[in-house]
Coordinates of C-alpha atoms in Angstrom, one line a residue:
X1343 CA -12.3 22.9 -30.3
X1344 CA -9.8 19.8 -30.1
X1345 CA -7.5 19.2 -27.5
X1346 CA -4.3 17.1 -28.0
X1347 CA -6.2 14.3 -25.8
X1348 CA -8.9 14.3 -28.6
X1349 CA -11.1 16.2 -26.2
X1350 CA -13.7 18.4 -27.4
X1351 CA -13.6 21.5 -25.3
X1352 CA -16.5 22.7 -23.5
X1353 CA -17.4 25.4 -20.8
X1354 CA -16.8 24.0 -17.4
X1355 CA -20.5 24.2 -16.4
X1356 CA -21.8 22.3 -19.5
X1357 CA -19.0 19.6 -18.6
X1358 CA -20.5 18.8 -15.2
X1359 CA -24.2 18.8 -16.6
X1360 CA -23.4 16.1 -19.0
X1361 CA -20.5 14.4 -17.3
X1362 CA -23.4 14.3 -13.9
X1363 CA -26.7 14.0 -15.3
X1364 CA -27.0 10.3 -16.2
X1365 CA -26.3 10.1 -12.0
X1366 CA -29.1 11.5 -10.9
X1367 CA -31.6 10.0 -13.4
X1368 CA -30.1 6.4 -12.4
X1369 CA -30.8 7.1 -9.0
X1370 CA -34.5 7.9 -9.3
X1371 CA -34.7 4.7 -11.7
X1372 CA -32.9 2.2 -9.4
X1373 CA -35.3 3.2 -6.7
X1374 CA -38.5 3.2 -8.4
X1375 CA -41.2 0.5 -7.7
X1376 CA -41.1 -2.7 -9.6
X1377 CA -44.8 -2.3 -10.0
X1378 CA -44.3 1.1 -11.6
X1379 CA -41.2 0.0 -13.9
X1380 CA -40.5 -3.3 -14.6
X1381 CA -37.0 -4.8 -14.5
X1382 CA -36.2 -5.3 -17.6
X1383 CA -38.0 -2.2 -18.8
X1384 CA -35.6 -0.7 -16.4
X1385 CA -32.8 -2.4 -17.8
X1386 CA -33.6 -0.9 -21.3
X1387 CA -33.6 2.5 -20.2
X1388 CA -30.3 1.8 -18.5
X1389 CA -28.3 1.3 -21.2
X1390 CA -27.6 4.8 -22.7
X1391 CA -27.8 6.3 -19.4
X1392 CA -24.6 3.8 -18.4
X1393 CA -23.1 4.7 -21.8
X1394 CA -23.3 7.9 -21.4
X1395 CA -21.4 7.9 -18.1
X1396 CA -18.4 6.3 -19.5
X1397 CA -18.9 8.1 -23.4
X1398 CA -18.9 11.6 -22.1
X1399 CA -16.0 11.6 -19.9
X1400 CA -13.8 10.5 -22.2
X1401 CA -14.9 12.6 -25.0
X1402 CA -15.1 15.8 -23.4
X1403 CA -13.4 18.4 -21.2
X1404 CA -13.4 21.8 -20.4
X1405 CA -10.3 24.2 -21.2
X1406 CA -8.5 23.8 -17.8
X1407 CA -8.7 19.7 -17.7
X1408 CA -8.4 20.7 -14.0
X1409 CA -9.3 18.9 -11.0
X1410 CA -12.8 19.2 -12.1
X1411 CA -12.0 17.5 -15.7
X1412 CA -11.0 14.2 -13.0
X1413 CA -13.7 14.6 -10.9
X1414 CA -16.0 14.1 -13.6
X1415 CA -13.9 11.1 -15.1
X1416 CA -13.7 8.7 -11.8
X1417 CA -16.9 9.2 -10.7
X1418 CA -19.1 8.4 -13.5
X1419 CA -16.9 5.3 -14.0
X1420 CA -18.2 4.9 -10.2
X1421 CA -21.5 5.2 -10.4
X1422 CA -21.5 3.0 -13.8
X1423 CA -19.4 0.2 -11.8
X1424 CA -22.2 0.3 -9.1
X1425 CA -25.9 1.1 -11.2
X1426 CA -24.1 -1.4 -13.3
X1427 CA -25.0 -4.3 -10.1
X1428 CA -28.4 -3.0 -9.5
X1429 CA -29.7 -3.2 -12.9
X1430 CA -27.5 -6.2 -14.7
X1431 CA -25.5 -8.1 -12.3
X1432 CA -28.3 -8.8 -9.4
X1433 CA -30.6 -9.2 -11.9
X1434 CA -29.0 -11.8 -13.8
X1435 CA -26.9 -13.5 -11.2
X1436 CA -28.6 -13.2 -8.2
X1437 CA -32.4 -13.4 -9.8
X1438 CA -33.0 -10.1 -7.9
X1439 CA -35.2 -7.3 -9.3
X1440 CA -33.5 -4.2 -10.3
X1441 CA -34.2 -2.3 -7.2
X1442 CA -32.6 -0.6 -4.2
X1443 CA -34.2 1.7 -1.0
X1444 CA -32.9 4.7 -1.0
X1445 CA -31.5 4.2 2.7
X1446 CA -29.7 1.4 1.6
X1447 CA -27.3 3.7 -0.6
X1448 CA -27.3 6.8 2.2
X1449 CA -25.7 4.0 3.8
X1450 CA -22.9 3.5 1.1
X1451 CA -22.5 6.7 0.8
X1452 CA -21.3 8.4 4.4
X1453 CA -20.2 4.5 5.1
X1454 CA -16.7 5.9 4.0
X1455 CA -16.5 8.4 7.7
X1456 CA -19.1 6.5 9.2
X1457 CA -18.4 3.8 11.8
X1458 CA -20.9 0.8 12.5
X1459 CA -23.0 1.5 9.5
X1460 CA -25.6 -1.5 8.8
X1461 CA -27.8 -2.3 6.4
X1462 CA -31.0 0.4 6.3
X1463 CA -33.1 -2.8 7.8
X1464 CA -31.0 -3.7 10.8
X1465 CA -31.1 -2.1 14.3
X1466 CA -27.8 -0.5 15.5
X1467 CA -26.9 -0.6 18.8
X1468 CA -25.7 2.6 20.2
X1469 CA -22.9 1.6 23.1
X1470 CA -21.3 5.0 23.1
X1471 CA -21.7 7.3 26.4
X1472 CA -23.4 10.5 26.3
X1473 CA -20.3 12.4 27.3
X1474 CA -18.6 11.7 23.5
X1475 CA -21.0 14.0 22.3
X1476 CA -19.4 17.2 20.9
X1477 CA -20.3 20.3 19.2
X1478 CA -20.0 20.7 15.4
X1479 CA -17.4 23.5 16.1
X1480 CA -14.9 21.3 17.2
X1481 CA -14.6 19.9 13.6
X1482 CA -13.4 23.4 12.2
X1483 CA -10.3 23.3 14.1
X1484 CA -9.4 19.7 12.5
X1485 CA -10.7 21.0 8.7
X1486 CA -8.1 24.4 8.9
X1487 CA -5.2 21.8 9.8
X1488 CA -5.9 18.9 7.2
X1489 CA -6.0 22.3 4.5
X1490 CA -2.9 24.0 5.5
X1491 CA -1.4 20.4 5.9
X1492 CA -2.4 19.8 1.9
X1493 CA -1.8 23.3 0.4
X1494 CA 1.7 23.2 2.3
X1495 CA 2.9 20.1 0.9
X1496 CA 1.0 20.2 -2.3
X1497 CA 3.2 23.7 -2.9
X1498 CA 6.5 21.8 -3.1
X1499 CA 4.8 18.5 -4.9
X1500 CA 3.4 21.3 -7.8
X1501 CA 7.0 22.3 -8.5
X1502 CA 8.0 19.2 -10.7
X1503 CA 6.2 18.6 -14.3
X1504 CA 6.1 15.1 -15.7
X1505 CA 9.0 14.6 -16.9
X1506 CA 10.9 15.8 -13.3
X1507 CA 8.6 13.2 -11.8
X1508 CA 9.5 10.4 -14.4
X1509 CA 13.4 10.9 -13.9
X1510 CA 13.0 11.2 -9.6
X1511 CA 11.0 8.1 -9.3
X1512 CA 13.7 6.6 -11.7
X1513 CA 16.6 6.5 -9.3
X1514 CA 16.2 5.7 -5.2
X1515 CA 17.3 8.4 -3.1
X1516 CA 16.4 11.0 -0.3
X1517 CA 14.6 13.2 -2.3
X1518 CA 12.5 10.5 -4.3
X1519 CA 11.4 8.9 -0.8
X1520 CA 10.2 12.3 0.4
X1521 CA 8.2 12.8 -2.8
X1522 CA 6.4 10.0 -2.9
X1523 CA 5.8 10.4 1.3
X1524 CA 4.5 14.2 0.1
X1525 CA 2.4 12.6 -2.3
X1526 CA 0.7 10.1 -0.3
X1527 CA 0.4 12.3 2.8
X1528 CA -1.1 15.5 0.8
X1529 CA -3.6 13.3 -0.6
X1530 CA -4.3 12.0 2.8
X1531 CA -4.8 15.5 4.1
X1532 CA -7.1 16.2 1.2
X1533 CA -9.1 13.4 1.3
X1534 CA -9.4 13.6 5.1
X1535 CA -10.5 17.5 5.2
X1536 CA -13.0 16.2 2.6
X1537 CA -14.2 13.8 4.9
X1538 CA -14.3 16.5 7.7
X1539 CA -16.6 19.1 5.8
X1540 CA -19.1 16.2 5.1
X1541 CA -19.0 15.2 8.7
X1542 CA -19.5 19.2 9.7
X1543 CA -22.2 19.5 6.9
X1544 CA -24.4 15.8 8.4
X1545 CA -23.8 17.2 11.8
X1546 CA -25.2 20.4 11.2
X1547 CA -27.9 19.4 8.8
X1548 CA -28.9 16.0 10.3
X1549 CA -27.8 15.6 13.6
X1550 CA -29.0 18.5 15.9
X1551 CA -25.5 20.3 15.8
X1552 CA -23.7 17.7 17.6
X1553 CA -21.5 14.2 16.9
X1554 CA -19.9 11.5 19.0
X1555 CA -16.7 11.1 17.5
X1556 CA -16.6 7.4 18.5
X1557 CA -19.0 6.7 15.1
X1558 CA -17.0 9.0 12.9
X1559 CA -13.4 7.8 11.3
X1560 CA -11.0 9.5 8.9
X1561 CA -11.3 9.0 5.3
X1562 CA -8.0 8.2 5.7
X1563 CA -6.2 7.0 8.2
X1564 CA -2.3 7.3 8.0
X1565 CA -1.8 4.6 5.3
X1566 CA 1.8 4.7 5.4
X1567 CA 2.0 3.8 9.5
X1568 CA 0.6 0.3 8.2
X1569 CA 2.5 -3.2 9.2
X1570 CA 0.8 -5.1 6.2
X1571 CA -0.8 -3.9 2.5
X1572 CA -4.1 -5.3 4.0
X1573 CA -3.9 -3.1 6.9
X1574 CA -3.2 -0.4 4.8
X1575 CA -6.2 -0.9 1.8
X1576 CA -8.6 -2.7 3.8
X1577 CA -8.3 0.1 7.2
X1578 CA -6.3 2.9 6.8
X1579 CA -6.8 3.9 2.7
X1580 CA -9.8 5.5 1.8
X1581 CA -13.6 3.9 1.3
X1582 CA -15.3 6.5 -1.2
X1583 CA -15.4 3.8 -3.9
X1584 CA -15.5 0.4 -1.9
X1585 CA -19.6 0.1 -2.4
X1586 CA -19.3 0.4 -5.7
X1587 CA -16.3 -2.2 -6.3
X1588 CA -17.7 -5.1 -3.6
X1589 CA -21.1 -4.6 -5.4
X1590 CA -19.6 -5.1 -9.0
X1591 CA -16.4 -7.3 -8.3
X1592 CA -16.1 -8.5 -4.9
X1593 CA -19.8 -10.5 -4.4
X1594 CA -20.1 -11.5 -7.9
X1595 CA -17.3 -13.2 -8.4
X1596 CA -17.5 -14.7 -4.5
X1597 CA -21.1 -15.9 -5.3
X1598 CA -19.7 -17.6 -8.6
X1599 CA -17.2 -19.3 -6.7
X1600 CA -19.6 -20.5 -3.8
X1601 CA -21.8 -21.7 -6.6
X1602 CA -19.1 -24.1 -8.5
X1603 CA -17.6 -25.3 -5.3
X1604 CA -21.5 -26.4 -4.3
X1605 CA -20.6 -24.1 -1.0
X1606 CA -18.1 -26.6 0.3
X1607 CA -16.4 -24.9 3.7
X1608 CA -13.0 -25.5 2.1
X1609 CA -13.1 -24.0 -1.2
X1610 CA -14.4 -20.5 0.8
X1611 CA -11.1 -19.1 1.3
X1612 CA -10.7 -19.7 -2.4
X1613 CA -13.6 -17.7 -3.7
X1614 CA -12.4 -14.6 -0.6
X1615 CA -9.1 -14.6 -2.3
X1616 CA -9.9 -14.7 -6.0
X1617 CA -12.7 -11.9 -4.9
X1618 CA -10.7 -10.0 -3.4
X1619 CA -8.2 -10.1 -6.1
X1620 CA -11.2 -9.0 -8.3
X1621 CA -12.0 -5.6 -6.2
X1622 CA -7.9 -5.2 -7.0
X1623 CA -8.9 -5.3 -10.7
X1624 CA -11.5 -3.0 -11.0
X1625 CA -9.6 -0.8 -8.9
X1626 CA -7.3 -0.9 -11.4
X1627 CA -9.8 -0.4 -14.4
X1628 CA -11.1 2.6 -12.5
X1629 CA -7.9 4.5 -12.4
X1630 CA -6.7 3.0 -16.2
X1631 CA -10.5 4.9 -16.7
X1632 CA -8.8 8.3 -15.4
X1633 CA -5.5 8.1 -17.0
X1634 CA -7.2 7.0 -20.5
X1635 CA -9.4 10.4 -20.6
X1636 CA -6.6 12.3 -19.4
X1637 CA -3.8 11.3 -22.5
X1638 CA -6.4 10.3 -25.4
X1639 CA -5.7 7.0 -26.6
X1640 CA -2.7 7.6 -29.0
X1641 CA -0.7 8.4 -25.8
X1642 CA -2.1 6.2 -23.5
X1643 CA -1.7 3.3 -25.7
X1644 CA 1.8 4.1 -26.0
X1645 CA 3.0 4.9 -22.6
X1646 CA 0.5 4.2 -19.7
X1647 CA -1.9 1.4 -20.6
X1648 CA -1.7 -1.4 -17.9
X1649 CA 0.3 0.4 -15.4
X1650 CA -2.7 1.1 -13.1
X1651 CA -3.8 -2.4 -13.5
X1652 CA -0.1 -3.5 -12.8
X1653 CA -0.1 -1.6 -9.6
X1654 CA -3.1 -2.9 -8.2
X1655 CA -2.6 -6.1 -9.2
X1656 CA 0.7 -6.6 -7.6
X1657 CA -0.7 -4.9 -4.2
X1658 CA -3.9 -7.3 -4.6
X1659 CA -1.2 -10.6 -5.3
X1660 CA 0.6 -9.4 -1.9
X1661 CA -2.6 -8.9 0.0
X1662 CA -4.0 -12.6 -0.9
X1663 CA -0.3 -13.8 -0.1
X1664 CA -0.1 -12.1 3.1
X1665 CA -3.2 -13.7 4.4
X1666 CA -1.9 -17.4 3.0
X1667 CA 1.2 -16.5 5.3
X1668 CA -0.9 -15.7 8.0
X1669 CA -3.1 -18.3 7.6
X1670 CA -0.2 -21.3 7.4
X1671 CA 1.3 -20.2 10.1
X1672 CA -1.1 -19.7 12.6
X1673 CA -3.4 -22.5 11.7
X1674 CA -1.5 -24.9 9.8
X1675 CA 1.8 -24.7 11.9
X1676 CA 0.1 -24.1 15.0
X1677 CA 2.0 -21.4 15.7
X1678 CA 1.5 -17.9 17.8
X1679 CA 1.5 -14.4 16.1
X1680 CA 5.1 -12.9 16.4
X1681 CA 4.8 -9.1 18.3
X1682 CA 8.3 -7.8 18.7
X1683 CA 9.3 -4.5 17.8
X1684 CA 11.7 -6.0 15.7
X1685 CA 8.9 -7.7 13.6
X1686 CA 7.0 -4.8 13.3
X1687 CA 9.9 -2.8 12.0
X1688 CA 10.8 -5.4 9.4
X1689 CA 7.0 -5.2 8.5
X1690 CA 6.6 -1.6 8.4
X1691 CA 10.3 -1.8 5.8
X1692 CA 7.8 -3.8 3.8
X1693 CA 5.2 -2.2 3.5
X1694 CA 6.7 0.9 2.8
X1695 CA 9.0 -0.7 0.3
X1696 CA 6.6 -2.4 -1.9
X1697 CA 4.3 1.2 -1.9
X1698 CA 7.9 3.3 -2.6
X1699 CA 9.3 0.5 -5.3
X1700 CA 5.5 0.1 -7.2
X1701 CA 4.6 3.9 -6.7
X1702 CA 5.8 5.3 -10.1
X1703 CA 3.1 2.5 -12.1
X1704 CA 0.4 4.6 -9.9
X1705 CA 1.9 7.9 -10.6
X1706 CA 3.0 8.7 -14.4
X1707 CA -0.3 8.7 -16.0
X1708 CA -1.6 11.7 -13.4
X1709 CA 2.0 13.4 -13.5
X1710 CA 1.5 14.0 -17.1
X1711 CA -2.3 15.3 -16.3
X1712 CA -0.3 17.5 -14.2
X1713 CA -0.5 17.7 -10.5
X1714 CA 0.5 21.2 -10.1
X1715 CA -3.5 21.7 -11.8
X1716 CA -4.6 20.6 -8.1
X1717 CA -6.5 22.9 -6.9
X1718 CA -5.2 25.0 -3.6
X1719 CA -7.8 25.4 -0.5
X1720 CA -5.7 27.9 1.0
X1721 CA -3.1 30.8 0.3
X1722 CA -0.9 29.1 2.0
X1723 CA 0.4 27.1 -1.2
X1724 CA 1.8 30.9 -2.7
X1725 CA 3.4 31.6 0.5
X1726 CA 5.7 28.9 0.8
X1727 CA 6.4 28.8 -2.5
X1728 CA 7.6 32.7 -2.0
X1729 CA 8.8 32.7 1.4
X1730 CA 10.2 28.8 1.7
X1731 CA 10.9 27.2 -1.6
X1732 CA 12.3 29.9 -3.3
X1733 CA 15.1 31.4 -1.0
X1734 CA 16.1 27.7 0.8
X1735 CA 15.2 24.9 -1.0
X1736 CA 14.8 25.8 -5.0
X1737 CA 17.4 22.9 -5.9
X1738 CA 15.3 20.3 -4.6
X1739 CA 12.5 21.4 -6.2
X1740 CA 11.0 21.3 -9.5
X1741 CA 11.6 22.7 -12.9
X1742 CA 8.3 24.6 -12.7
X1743 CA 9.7 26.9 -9.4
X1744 CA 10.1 30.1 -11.3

């Protein structure tokens, strides 16, 4: 069976198998011996393995296309990004072998909640007093909150279909501004009871039943409280993906850089700004990725291709711009960082003006996905919908509120 994506339709189960599997099988390959598999015998075997993670996804799907259907888009297009530097990029640019210890991506992976997270073959130093330890029982309190928090604002956010979305974000006004703050803030909740669960599970599991909350962050961190777009991408936004994009964008196209400017000291801020432009990019590739498997092509070429790329991009342009401001004016002019509250109002306008004016490029493709196909972590989503919505606020909600 066809969907009108030109999806074939398969049971959910059989989805993740073949959506997954190439994962696992990259894994074991990436950290096997070179004296048991050679590089470029390595590299061979690669191939369909990292075709497979990028053919299947947007072939397939099962009858929902739920949150599930997207899970199994973005990160195989992850996991192709990064197996794509182990067994190609380091290989041929850096004249590494195609290997990695498995320590070395444990790190990468809990580095996105984890604090002070070196390289497997580095010594930490542990600073933090013995009276920050706490029980894993204390997370559950935390977890409850960032899931109520979510289902309670994803509950009005499910009310508007695509095309309510596409005329909001068309005009500025009360209700838009609180959409897109919804948006951004149930995702933070989500993301960030995610992140919680994972830290419950590691400090059950692995460390003895308790954690010192001074080596454990949020996945994400109030982005919209940020004075600058660096502050906001580079601290406060989410890190599930950033191994995967400084492997395959970032140090490449540094190391390039480096290379043609013969390492000269003043071409370095060059090769951090074009290379951080590039994580921007493939940022941008990863969601075009998503929204692509979601439409089909037909639609996708017709409506949404570039957007994602757009979005980044212009984010990525003001993040290398902000740091040439910064930079002028505190080394070139000689002058001292201005801290007024003033200034941090005007920069907080900013930020939150560029995020509110650029957030519609971001958001179509996934409106017409459908958000309302988020799944809910709690009952509470029914009950304000019921109790809330319904009775008080039905005209400034969605056409989907029955």
């Amino acid at each position: 069976m066809i969907d009108t994506a030109g999806h074939t339709i398969i049971p959910v189960w059989k989805l993740g198998i073949l959506a997954l599997s190439p994962i696992p099988l990259l894994f074991i390959l990436s950290i096997t011996s070179i004296e048991k598999i050679s590089t470029r015998w390595k590299q061979i075997i690669s191939v369909p393995l990292l075709t497979s993670l990028l053919f299947i996804p947007y072939n397939y799907c099962d009858a929902e296309n739920g949150s599930f259907s997207v899970f199994c888009q973005v990160i195989p297009f992850i996991m192709f990004l990064r197996y794509l530097d182990i067994f190609w990029i380091s290989p041929l640019l850096y004249k590494k072998e195609a290997f990695i210890e498995p320590s070395e991506l444990n790190v990468e992976l809990w580095s996105c909640i984890r604090k002070n997270l070196k390289p497997h073959r580095e010594k930490t130093k542990d600073s933090s007093s013995p009276n920050d330890d706490k029980k894993f029982y204390h997370l559950v309190l935390p977890i409850v909150l960032n899931a109520v928090a979510f289902d309670t604002l994803a509950a009005w956010v499910k009310t508007f279909m695509a095309e309510d979305i596409s005329i909001l974000l068309k005009t500025v006004s009360v209700q838009s501004v609180m959409f897109v703050w919804a948006v951004v803030s149930a995702l933070m909740c989500l993301l960030n009871f995610a992140g919680l669960v994972m830290q419950l599970l590691y400090c059950v599991f692995a460390g003895g039943g308790t954690y010192r909350s001074s080596d454990w962050r949020l996945m994400m961190n109030y982005p919209l409280l940020g004075l600058s777009l660096e502050d906001v991408w580079s601290i406060r936004w989410h890190r599930i993906f950033r191994p995967a994009w400084i492997s395959s964008a970032y140090k490449p196209i540094y190391f390039l850089i480096r290379e043609l400017t013969h390492n000269t000291p003043r071409f370095k801020p060059l090769a951090i700004g074009v290379a951080s432009m590039a994580v921007f990019v493939v940022s941008g590739m990863t969601h075009e990725f998503a929204v692509l498997c979601n439409t089909g092509w037909p639609l996708y070429k017709e409506k949404f291709m570039g957007d994602q790329i757009k979005f980044f991009c212009t984010h990525g342009l003001l993040v290398v711009l902000e740091r040439t401001v910064s930079y002028v004016y505190t080394h070139v002019l000689k002058r001292r960082p201005m801290d007024s509250w003033m200034i941090r109002i005007l920069l907080h306008i900013y930020v939150l003006g560029v995020c509110y004016f650029t957030f519609p490029l971001f958001l179509n493709g996934f409106a017409h996905w459908g958000l309302w196909k988020l799944d809910r972590i709690t009952p509470v989503e029914n009950l304000v919908q019921q109790y809330i919505l319904k009775p008080y606020f039905k005209s400034y909600c969605g056409s989907r509120l029955i």
